PDB file of C-alpha atoms and ligand atoms in Angstrom:
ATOM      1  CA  UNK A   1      -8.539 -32.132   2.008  1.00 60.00           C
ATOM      2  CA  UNK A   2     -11.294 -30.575  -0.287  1.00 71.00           C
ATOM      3  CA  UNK A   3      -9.794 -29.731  -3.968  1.00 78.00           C
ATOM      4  CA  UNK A   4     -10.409 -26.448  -3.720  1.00 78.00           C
ATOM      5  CA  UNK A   5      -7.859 -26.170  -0.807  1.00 78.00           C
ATOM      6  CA  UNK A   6      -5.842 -28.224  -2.251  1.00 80.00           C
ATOM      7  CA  UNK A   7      -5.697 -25.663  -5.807  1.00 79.00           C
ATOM      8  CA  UNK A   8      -5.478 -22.800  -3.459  1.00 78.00           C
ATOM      9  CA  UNK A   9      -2.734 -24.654  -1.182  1.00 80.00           C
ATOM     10  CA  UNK A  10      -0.784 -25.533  -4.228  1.00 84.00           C
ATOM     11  CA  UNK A  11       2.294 -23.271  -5.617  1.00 82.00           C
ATOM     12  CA  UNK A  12      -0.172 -21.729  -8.661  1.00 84.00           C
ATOM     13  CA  UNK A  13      -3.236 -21.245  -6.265  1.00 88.00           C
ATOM     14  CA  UNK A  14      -0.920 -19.226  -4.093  1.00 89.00           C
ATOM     15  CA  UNK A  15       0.785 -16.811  -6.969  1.00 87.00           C
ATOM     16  CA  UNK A  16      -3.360 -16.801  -8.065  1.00 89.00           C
ATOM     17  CA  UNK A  17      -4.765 -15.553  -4.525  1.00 93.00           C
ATOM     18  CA  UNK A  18      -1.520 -12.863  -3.887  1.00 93.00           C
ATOM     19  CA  UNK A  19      -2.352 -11.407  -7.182  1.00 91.00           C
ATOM     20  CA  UNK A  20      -6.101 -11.430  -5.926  1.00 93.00           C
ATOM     21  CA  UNK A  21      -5.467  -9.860  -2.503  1.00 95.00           C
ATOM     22  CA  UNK A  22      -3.327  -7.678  -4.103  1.00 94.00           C
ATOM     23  CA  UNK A  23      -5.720  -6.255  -6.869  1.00 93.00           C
ATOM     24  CA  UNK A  24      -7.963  -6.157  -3.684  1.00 96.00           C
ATOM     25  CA  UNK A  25      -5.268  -4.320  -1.677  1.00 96.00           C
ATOM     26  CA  UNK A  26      -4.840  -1.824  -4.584  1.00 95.00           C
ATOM     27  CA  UNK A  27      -8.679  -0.620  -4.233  1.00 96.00           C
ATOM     28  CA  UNK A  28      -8.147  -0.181  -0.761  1.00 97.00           C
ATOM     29  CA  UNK A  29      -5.367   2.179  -1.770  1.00 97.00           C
ATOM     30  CA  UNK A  30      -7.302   4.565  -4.319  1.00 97.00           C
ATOM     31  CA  UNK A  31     -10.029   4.313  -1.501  1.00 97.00           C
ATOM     32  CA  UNK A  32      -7.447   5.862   0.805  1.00 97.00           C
ATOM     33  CA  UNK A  33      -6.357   8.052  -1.396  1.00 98.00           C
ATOM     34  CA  UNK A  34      -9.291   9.811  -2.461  1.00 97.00           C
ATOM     35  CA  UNK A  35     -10.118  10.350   1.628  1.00 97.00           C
ATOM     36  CA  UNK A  36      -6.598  11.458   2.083  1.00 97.00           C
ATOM     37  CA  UNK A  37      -6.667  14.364  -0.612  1.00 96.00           C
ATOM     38  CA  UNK A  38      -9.904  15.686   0.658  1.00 96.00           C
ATOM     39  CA  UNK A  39      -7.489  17.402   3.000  1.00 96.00           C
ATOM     40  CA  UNK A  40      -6.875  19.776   0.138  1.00 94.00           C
ATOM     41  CA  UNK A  41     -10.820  20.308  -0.240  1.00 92.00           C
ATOM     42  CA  UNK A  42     -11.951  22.229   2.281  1.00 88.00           C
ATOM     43  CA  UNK A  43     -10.608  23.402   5.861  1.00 85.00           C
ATOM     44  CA  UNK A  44     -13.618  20.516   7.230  1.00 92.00           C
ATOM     45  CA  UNK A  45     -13.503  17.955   4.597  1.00 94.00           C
ATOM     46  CA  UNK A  46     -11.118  15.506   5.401  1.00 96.00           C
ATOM     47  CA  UNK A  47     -12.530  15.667   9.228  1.00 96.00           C
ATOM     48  CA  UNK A  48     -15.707  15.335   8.069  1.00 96.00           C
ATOM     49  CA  UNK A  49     -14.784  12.457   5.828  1.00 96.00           C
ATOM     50  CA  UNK A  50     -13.312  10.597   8.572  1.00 96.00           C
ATOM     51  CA  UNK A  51     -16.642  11.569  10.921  1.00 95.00           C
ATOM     52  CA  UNK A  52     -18.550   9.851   8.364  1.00 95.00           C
ATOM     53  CA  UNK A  53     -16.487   6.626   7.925  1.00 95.00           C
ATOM     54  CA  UNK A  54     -16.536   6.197  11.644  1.00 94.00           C
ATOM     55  CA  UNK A  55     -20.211   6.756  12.199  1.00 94.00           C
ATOM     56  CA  UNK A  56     -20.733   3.388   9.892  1.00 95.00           C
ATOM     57  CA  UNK A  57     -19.623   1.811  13.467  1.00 93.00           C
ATOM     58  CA  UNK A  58     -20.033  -1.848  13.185  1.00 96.00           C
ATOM     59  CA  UNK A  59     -19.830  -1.867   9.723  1.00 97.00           C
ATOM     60  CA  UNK A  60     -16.386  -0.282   9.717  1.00 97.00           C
ATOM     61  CA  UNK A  61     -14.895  -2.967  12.224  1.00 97.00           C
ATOM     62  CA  UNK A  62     -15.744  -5.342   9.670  1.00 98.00           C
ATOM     63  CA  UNK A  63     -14.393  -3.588   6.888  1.00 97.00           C
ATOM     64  CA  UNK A  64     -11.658  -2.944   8.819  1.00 97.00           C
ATOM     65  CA  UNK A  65     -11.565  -6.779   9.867  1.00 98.00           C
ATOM     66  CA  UNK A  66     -11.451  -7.530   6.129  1.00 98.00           C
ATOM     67  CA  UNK A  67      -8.492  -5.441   4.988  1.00 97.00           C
ATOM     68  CA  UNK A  68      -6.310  -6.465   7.804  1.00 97.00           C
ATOM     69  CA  UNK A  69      -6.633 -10.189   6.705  1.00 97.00           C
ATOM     70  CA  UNK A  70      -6.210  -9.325   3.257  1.00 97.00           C
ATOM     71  CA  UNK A  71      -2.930  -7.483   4.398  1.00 97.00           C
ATOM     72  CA  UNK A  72      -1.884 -10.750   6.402  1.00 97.00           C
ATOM     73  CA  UNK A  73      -2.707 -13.149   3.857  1.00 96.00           C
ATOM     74  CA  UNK A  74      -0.891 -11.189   1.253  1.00 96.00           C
ATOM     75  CA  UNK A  75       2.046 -11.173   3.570  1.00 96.00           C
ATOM     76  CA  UNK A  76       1.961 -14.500   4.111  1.00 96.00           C
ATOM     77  CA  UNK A  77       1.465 -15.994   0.461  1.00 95.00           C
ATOM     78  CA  UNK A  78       4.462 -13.701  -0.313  1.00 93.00           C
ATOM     79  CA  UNK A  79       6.508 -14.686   2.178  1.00 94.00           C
ATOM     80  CA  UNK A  80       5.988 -18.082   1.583  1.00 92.00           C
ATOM     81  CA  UNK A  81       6.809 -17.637  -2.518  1.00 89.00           C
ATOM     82  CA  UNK A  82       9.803 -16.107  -1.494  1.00 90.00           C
ATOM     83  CA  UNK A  83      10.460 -19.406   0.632  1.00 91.00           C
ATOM     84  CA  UNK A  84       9.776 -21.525  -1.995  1.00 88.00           C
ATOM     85  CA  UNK A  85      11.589 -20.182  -4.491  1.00 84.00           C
ATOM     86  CA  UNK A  86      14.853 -19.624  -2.374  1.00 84.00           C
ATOM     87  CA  UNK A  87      14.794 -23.350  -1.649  1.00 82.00           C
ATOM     88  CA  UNK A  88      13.824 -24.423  -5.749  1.00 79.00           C
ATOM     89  CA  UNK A  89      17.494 -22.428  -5.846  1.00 70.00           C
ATOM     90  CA  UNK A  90      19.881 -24.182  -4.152  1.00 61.00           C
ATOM     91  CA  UNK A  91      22.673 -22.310  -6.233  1.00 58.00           C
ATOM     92  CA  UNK A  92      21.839 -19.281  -4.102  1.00 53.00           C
ATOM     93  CA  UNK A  93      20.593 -17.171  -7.263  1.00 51.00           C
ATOM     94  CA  UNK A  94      23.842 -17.922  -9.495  1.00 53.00           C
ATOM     95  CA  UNK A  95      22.932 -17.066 -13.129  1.00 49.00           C
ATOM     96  CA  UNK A  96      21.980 -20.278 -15.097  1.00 47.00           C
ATOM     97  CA  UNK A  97      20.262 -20.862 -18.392  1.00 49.00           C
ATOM     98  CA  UNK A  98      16.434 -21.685 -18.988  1.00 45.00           C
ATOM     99  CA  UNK A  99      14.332 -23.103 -21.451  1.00 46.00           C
ATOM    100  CA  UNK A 100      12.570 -19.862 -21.762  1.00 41.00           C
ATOM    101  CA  UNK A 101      15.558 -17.069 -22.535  1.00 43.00           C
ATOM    102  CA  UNK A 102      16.406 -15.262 -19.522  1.00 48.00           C
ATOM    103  CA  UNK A 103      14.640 -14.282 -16.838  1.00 50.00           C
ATOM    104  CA  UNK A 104      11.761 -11.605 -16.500  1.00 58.00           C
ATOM    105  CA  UNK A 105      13.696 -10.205 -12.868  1.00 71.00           C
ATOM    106  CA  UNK A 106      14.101  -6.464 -12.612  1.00 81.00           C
ATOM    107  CA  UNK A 107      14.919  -4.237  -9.388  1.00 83.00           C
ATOM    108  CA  UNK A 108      11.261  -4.158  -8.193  1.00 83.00           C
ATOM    109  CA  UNK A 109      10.705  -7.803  -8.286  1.00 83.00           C
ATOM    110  CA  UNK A 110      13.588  -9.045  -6.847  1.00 85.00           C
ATOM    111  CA  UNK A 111      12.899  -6.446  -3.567  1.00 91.00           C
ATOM    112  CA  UNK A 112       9.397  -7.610  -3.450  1.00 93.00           C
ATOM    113  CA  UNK A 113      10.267  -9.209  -0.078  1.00 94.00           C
ATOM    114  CA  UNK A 114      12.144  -6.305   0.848  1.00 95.00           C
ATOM    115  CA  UNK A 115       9.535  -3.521   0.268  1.00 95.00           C
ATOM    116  CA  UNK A 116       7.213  -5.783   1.466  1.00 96.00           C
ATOM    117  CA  UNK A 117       8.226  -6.479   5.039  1.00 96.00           C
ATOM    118  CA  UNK A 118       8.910  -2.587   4.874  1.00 96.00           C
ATOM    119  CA  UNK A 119       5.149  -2.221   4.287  1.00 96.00           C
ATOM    120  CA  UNK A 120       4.418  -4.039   6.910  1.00 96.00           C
ATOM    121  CA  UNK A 121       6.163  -2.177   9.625  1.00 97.00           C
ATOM    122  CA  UNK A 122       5.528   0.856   7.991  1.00 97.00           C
ATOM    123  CA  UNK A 123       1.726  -0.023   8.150  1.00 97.00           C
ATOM    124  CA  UNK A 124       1.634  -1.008  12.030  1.00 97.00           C
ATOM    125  CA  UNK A 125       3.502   2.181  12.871  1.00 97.00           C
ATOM    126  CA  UNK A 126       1.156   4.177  10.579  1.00 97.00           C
ATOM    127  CA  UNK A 127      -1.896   3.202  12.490  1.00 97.00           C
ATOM    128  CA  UNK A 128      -0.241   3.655  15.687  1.00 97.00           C
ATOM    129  CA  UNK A 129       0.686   7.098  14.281  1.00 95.00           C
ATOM    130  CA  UNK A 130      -3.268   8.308  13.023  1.00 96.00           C
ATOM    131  CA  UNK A 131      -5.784   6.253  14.459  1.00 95.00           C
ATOM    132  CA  UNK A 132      -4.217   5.802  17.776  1.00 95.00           C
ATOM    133  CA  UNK A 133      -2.281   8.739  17.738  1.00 94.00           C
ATOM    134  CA  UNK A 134      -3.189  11.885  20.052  1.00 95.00           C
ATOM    135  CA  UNK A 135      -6.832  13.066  19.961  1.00 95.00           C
ATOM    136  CA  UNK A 136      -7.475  16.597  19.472  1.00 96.00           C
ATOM    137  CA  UNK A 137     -11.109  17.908  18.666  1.00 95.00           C
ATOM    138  CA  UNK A 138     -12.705  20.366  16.720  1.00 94.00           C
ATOM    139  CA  UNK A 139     -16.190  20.917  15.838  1.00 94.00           C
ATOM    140  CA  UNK A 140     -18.158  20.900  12.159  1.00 92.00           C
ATOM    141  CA  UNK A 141     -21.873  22.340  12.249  1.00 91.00           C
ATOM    142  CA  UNK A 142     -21.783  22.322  16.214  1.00 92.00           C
ATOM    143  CA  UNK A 143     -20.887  18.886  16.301  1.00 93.00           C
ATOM    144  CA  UNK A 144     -17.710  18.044  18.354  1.00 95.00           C
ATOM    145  CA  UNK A 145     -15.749  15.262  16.437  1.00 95.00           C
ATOM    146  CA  UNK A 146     -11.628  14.137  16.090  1.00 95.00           C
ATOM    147  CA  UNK A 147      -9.741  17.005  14.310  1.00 95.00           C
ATOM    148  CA  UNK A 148      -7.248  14.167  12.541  1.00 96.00           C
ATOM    149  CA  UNK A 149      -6.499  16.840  10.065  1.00 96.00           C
ATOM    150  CA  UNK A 150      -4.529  18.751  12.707  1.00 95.00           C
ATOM    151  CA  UNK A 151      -2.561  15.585  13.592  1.00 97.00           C
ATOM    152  CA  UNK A 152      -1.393  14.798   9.756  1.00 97.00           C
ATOM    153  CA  UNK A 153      -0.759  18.266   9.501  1.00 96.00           C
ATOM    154  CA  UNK A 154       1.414  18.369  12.748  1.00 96.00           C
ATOM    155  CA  UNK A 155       3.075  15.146  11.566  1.00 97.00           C
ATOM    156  CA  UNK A 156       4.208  16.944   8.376  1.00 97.00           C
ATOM    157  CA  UNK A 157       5.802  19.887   9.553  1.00 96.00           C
ATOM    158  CA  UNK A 158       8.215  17.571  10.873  1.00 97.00           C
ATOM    159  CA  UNK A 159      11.370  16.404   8.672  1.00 97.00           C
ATOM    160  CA  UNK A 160      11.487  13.266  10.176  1.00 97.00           C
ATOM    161  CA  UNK A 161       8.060  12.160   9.724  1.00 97.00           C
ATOM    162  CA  UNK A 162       7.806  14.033   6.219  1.00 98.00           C
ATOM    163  CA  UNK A 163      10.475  12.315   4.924  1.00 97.00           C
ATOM    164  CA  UNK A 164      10.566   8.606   6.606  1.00 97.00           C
ATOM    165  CA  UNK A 165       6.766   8.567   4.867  1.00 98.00           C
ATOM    166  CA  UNK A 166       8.022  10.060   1.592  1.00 98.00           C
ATOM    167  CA  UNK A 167      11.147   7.095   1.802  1.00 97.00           C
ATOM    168  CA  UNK A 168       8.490   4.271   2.605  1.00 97.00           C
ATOM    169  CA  UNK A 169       6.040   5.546   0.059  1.00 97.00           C
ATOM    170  CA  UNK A 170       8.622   5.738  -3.143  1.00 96.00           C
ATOM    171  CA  UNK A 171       9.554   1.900  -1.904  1.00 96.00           C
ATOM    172  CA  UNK A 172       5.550   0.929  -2.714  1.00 95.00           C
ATOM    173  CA  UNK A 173       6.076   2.240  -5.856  1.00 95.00           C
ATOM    174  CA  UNK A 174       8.222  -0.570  -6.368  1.00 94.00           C
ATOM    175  CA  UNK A 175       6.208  -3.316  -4.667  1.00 95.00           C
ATOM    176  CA  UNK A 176       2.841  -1.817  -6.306  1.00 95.00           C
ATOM    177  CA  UNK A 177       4.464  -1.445 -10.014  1.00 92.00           C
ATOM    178  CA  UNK A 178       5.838  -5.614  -9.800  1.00 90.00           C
ATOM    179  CA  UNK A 179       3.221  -6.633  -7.871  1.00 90.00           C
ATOM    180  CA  UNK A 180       0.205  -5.251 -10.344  1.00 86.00           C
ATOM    181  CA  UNK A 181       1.832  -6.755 -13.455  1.00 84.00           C
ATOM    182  CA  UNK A 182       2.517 -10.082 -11.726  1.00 85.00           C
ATOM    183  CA  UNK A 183      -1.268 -10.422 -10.756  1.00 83.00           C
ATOM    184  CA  UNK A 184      -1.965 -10.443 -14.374  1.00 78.00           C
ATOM    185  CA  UNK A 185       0.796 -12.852 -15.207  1.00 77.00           C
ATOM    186  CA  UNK A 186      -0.807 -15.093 -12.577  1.00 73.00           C
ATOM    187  CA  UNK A 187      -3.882 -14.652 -14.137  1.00 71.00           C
ATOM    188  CA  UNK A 188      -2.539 -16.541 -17.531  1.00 68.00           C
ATOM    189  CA  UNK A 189      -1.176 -13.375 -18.999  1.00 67.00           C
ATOM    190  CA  UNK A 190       2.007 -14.686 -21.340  1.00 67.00           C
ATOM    191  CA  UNK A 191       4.900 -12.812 -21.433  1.00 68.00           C
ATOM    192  CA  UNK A 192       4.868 -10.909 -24.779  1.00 75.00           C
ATOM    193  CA  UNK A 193       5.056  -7.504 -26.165  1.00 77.00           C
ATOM    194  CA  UNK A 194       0.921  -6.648 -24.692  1.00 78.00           C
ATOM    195  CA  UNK A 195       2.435  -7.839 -21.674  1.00 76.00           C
ATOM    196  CA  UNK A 196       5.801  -5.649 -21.769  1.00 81.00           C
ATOM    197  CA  UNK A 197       3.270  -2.949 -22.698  1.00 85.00           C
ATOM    198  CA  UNK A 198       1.570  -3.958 -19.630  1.00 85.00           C
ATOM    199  CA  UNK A 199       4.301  -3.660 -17.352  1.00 85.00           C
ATOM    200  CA  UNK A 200       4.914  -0.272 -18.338  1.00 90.00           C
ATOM    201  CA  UNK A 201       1.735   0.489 -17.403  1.00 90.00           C
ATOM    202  CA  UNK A 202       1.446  -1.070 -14.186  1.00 89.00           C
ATOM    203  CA  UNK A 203       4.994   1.163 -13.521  1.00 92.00           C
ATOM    204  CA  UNK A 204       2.951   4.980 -14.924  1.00 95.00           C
ATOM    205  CA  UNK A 205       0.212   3.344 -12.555  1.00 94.00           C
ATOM    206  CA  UNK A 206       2.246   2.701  -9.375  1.00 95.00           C
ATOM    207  CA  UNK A 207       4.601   6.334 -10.371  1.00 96.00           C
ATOM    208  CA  UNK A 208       0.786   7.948 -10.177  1.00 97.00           C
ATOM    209  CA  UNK A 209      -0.978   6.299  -7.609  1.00 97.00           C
ATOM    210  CA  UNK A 210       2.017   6.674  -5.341  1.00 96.00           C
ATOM    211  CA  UNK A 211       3.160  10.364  -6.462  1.00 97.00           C
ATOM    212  CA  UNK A 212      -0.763  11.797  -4.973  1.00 98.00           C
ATOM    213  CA  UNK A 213       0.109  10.082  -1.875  1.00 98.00           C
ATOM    214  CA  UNK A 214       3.551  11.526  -1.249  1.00 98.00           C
ATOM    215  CA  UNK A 215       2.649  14.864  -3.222  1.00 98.00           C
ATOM    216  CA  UNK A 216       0.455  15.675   0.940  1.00 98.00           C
ATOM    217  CA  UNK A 217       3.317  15.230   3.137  1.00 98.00           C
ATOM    218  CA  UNK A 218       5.921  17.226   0.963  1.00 98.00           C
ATOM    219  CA  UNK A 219       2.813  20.057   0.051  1.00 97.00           C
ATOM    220  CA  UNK A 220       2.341  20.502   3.895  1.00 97.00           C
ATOM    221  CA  UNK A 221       6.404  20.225   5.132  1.00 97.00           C
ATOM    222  CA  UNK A 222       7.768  22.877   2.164  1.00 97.00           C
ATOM    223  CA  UNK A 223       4.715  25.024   2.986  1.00 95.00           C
ATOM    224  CA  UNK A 224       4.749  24.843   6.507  1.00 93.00           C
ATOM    225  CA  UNK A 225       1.048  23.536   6.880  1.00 91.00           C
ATOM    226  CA  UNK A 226       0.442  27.221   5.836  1.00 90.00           C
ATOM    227  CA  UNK A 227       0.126  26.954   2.117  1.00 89.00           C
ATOM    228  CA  UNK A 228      -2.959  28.216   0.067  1.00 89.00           C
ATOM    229  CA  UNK A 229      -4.591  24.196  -0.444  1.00 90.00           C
ATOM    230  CA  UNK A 230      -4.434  23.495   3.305  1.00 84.00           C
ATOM    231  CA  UNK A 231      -4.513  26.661   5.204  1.00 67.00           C
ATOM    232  CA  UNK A 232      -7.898  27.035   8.149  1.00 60.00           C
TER     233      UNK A 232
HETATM  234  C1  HEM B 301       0.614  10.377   2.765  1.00 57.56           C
HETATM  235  C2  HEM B 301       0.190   9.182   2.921  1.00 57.56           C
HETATM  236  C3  HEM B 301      -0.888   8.758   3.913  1.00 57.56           C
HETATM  237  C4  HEM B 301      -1.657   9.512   4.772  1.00 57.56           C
HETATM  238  C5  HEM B 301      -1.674  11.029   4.976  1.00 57.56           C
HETATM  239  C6  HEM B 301      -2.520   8.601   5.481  1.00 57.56           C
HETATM  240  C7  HEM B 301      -3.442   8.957   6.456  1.00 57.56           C
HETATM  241  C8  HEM B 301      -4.148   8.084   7.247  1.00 57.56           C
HETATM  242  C9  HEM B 301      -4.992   8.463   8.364  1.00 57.56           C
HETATM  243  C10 HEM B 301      -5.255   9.893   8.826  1.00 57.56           C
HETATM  244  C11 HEM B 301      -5.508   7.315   8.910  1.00 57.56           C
HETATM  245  C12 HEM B 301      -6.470   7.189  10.118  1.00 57.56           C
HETATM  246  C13 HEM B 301      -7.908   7.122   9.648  1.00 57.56           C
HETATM  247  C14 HEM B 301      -8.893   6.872  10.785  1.00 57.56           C
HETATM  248  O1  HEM B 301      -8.528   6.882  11.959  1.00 57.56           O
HETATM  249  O2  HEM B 301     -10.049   6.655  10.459  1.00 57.56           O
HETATM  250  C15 HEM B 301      -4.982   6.214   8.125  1.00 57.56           C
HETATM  251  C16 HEM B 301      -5.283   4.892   8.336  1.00 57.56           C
HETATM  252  C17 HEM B 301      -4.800   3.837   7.578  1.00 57.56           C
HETATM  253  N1  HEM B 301      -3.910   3.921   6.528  1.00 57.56           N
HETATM  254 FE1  HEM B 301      -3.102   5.601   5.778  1.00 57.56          FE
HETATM  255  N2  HEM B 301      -2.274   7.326   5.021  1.00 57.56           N
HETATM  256  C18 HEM B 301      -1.263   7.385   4.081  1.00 57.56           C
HETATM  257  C19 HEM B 301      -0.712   6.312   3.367  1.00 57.56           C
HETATM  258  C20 HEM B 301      -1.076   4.994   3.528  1.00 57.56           C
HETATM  259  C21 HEM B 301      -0.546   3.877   2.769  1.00 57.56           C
HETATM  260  C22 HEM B 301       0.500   3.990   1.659  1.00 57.56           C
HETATM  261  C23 HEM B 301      -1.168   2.745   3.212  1.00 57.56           C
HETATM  262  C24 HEM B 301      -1.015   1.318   2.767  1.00 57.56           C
HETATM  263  C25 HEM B 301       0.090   0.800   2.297  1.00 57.56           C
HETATM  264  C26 HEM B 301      -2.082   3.155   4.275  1.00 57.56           C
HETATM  265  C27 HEM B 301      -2.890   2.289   4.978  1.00 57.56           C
HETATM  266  C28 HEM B 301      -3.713   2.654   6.033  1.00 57.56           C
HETATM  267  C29 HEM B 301      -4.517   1.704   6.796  1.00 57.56           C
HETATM  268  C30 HEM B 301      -4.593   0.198   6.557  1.00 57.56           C
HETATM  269  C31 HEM B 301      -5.203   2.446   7.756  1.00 57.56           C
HETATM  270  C32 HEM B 301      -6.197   1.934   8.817  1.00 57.56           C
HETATM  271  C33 HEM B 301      -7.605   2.041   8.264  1.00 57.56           C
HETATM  272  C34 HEM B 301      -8.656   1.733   9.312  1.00 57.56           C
HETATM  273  O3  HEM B 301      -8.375   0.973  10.229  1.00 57.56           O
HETATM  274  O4  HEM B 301      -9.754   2.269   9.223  1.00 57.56           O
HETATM  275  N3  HEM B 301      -1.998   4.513   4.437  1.00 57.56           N
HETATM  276  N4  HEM B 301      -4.164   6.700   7.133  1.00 57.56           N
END
């Protein structure tokens, strides 16, 4: 086997390239994010956005290509740290002493396989929900194109929708807040007080990040898709 699968096969490569494909992940995100709020722009900006992502056409398949094997790989180095370490402890996670003072385990990183397989299924049944969801039309400038704006807002009207997103999304807080500070702990990062200071601000980071996503849904279900940033 060449080294370098070997190093990226071994238990440090692995811890190395989820903390990679996570920092990767986490652009993807702010990416998202910034096309998301553009729903808030304009009553055409957020269609228009999405007109213009889609007319990269080959381009975007490979894009898109990209992300969902970062997604998968991610899913699968976690899964299989999880493994590991569940079979390093045969004691089935009773307390015991180590050389280094007690563990650095909090709520978030001890559900990282938790939120993360609820990513997962929250992600397949999110792009079931928008891209291949129903396809109503609209037109910008005389040009017909996909009026996906109508679809999120029709989606968050709905209770059940508004709030099984909202639910999923304060869970990535969790995964997102762990899983930032980790990369940088994988990186070499030693655990001292820059990187407790760290951690708290991979948590404001996460809080943020994840409190613009979830602030659409809510805005558009408590105003009835009729408020001031989103009404036509
Ligand atoms: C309020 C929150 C969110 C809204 C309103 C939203 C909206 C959308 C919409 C409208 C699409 C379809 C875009 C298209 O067809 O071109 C989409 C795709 C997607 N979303 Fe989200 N999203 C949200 C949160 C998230 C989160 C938290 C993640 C990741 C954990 C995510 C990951 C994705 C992915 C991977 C795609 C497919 C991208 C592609 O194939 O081009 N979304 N989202």
């Amino acid at each position: 086997m060449p080294s370098i699968v070997k190093a990226l096969n071994s238990q440090v490569g692995r811890k190395l390239m989820t903390g990679l494909t996570g920092i990767a992940l986490i652009l993807f995100l702010l990416v998202h994010l910034a096309g998301n709020l553009t729903i808030f722009a304009s009553s055409t900006a957020f269609n228009a956005y999405v007109e213009q992502l889609h007319s990269l056409g080959p381009l975007l398949y490979v894009a898109e290509a990209i992300l969902a094997f970062l997604f998968l790989y991610h899913a699968v180095l976690g899964i299989n740290i999880w493994l590991h370490r569940r079979k390093a402890r045969p004691e089935n996670y009773k307390t015991y002493k180590t050389k280094g003072g007690p563990s650095h385990q909090s709520l978030a990183s001890k559900s990282m396989i938790f939120t993360g397989m609820v990513m997962l299924i929250f992600l397949v049944v999110h792009i079931i929900h928008f891209k291949f969801g129903p396809y109503y039309e609209t037109t910008i400038d005389g040009e017909t194109v996909r009026d996906l704006r109508k679809l999120v807002v029709e989606a968050f009207v709905r209770p059940v929708d508004t709030f099984a997103y909202v639910g999923v999304l304060v869970l990535v807080i969790f995964h997102l807040s762990h899983g930032f500070w980790s990369a940088f702990t994988s990186l070499g990062m030693k655990h001292n007080e820059t990187s407790k200071r760290l951690q708290l601000v991979a948590y404001g980071f996460a809080i943020i990040l994840m409190a613009a996503f979830i602030f659409i849904p809510l805005y558009i279900f408590f105003t009835g898709g009729e408020g001031a940033l989103i009404s036509y």
